[in-house]
mmCIF file with all atom_site columns, C-alpha atoms in Angstrom:
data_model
loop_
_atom_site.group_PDB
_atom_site.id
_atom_site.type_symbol
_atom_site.label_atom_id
_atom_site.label_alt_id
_atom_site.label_comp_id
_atom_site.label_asym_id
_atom_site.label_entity_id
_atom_site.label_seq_id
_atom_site.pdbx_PDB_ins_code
_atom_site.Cartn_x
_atom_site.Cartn_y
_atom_site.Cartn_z
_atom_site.occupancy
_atom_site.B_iso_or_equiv
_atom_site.pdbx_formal_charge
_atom_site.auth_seq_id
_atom_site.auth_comp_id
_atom_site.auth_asym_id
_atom_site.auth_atom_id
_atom_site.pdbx_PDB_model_num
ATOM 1  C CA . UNK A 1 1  ? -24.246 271.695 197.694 1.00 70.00 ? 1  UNK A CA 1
ATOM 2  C CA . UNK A 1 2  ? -21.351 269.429 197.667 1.00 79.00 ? 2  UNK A CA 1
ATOM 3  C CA . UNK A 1 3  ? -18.352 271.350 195.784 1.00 81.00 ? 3  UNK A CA 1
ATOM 4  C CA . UNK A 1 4  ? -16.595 267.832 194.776 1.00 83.00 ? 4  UNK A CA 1
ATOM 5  C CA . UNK A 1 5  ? -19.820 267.299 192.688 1.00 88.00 ? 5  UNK A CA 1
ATOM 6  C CA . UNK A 1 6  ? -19.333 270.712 190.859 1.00 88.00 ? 6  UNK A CA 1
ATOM 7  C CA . UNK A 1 7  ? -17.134 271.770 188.255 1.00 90.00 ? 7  UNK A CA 1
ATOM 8  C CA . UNK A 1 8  ? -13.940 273.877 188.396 1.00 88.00 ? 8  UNK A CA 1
ATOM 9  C CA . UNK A 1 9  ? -15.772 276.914 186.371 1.00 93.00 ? 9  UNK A CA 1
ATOM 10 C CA . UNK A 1 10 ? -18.899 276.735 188.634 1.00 93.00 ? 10 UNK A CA 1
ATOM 11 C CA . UNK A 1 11 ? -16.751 276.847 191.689 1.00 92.00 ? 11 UNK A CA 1
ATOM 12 C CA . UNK A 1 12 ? -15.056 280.351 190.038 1.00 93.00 ? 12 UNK A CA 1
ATOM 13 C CA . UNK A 1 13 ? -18.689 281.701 188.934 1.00 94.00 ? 13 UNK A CA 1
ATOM 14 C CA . UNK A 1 14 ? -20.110 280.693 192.404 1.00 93.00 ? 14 UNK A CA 1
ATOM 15 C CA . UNK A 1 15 ? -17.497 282.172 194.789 1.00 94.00 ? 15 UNK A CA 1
ATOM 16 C CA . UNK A 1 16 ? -17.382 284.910 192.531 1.00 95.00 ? 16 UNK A CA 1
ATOM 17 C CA . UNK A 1 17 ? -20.943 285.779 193.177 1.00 94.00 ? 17 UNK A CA 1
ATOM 18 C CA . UNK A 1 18 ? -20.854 285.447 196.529 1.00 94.00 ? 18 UNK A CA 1
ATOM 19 C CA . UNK A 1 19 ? -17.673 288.245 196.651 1.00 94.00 ? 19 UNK A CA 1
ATOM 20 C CA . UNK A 1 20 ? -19.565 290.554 194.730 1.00 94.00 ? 20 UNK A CA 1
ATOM 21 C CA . UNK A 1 21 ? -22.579 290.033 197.053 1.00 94.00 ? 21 UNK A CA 1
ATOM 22 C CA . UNK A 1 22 ? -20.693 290.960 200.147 1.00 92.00 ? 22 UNK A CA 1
ATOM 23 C CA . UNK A 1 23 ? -19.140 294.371 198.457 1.00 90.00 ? 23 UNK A CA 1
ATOM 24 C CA . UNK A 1 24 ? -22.148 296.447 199.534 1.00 89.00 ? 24 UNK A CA 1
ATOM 25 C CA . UNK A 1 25 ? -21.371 296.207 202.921 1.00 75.00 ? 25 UNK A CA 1
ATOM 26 C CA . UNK A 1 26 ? -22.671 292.245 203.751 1.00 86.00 ? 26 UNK A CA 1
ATOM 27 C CA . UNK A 1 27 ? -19.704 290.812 205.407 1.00 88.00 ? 27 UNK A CA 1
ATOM 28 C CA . UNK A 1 28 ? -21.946 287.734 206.369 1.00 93.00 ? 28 UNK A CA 1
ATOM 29 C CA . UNK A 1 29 ? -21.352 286.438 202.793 1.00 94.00 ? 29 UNK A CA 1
ATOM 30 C CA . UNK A 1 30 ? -18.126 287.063 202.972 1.00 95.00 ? 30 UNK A CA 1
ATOM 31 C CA . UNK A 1 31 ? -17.513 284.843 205.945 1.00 95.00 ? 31 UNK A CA 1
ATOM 32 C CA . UNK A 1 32 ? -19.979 282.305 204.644 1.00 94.00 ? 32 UNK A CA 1
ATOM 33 C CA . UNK A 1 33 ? -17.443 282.274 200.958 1.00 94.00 ? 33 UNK A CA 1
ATOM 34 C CA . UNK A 1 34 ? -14.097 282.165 203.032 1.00 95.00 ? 34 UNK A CA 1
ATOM 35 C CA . UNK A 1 35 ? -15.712 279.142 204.689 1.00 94.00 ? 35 UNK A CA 1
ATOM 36 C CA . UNK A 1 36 ? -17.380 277.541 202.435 1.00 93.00 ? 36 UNK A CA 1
ATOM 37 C CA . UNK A 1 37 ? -14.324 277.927 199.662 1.00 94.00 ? 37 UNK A CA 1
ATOM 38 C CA . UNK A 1 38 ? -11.312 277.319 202.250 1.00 93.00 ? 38 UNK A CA 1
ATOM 39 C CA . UNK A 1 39 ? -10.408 274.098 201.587 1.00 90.00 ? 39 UNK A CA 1
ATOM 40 C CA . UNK A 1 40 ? -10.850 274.716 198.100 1.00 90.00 ? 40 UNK A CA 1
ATOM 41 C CA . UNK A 1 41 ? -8.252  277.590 198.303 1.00 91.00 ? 41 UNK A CA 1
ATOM 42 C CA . UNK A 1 42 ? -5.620  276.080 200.088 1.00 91.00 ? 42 UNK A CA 1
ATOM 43 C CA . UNK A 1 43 ? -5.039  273.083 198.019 1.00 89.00 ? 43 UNK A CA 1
ATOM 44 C CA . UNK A 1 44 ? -2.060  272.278 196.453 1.00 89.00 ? 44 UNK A CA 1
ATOM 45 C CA . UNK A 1 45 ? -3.923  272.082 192.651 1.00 89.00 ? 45 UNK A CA 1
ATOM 46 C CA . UNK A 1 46 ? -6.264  275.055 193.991 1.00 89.00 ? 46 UNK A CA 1
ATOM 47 C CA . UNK A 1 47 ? -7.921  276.880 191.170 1.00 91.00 ? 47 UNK A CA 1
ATOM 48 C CA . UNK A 1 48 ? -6.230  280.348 191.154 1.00 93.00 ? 48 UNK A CA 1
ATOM 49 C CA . UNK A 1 49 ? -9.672  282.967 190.830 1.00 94.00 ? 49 UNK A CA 1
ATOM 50 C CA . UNK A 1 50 ? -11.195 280.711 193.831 1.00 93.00 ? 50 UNK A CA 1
ATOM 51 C CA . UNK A 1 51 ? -8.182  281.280 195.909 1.00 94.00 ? 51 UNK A CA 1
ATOM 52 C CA . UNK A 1 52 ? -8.211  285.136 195.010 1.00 95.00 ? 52 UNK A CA 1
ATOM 53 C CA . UNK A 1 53 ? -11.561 285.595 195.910 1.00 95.00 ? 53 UNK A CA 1
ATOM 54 C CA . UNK A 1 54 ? -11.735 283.295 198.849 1.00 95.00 ? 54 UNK A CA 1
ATOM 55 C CA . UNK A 1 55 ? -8.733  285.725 200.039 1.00 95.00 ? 55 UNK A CA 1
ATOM 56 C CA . UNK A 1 56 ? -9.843  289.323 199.216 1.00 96.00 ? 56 UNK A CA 1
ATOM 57 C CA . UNK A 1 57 ? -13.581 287.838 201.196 1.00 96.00 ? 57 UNK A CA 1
ATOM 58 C CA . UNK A 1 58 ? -11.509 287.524 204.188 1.00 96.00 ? 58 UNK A CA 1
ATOM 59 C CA . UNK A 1 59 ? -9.725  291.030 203.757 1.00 96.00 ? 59 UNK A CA 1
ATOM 60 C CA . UNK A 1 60 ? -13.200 292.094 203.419 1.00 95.00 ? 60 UNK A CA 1
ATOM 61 C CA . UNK A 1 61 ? -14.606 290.707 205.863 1.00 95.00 ? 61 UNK A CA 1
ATOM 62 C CA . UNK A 1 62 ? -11.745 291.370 208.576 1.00 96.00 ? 62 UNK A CA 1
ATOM 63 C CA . UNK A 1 63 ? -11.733 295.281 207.282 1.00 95.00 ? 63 UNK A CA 1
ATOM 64 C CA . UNK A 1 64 ? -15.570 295.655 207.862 1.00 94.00 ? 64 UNK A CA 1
ATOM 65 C CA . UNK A 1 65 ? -15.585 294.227 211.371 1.00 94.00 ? 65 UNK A CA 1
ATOM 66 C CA . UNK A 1 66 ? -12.619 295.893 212.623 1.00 96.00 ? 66 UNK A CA 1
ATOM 67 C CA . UNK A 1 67 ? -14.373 299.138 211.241 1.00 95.00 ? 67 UNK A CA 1
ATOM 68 C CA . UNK A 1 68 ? -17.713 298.204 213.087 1.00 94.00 ? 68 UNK A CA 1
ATOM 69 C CA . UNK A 1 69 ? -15.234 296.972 216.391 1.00 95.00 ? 69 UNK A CA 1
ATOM 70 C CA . UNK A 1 70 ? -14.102 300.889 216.203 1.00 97.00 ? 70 UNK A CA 1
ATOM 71 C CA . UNK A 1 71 ? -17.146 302.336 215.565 1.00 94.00 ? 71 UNK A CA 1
ATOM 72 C CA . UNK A 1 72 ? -19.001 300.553 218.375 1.00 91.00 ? 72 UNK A CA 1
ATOM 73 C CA . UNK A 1 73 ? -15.897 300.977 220.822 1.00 94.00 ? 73 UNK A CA 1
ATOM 74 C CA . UNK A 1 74 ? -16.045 305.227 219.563 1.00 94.00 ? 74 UNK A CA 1
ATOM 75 C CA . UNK A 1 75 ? -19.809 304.717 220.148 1.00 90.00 ? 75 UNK A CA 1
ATOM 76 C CA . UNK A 1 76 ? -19.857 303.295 223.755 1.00 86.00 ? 76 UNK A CA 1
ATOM 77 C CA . UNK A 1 77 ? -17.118 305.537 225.043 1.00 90.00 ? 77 UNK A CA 1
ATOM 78 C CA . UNK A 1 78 ? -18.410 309.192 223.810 1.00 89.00 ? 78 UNK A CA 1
ATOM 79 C CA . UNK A 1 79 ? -22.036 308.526 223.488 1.00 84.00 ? 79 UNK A CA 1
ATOM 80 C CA . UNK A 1 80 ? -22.612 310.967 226.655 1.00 83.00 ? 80 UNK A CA 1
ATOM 81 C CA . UNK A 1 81 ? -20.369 313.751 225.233 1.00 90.00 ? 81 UNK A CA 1
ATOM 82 C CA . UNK A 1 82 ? -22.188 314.116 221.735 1.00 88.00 ? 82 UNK A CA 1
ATOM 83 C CA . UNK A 1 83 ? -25.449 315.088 223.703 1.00 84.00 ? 83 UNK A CA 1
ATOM 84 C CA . UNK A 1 84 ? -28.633 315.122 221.817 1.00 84.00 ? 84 UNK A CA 1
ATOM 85 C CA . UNK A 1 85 ? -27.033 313.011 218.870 1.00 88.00 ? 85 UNK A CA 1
ATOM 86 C CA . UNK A 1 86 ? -25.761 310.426 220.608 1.00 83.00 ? 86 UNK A CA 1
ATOM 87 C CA . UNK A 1 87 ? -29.388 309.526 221.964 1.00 80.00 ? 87 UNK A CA 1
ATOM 88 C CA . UNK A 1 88 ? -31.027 310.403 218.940 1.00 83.00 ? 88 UNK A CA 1
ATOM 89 C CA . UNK A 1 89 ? -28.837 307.680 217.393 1.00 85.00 ? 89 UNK A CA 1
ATOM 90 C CA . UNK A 1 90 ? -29.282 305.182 219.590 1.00 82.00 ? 90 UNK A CA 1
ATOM 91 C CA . UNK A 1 91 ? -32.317 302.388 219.802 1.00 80.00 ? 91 UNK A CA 1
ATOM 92 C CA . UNK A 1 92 ? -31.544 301.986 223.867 1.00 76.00 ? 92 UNK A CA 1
ATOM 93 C CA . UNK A 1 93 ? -31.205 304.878 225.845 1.00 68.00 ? 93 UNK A CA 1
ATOM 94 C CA . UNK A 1 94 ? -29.818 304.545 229.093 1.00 67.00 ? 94 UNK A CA 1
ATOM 95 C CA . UNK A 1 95 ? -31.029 306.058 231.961 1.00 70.00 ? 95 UNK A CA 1
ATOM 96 C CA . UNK A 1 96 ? -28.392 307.692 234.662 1.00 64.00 ? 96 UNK A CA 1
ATOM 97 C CA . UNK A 1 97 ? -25.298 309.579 234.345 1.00 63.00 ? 97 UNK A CA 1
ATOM 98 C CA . UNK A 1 98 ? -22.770 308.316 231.991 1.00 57.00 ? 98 UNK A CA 1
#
């Protein structure tokens, strides 16, 4: 879709839908609003609720995959100490000592 072709109140409704998408947990569409609605939120006559949620996408977005950077770094390093649970919990199980 080309957003020049669109009005200013479908832009809000459509990047608005596509925040609320990525709140349970599907940072994916929150990366696809913040670049799809960039330019759009960084103009000089930007329309204020695009901006907003163009921003809090990114926030989003940032917060989930630092939390999932953590998790897998946590993951990778103590895997071998949690015993059982850490190969119950895992799809690959690697063979050797740790």
């Amino acid at each position: 879709m080309n957003l020049r072709r669109v009005s200013p109140e479908e832009k809000v409704n459509i990047c608005r839908k596509y925040f609320l998408a990525g709140i349970p947990l599907l940072p994916w569409v929150w990366i696809i609003n913040v670049l799809w609605f960039w330019r759009e939120a960084t103009k000089v006559d930007h329309i204020p609720q695009v901006r907003r949620y163009t921003i809090l996408s990114g926030i989003g977005a940032l917060i989930y995959l630092a939390a999932l950077g953590v998790w897998v770094g946590v993951y990778l390093s103590q895997r071998a100490s949690w015993g059982a649970l850490g190969d119950s919990i895992s799809l690959h199980v690697p063979y050797g000592e740790p």
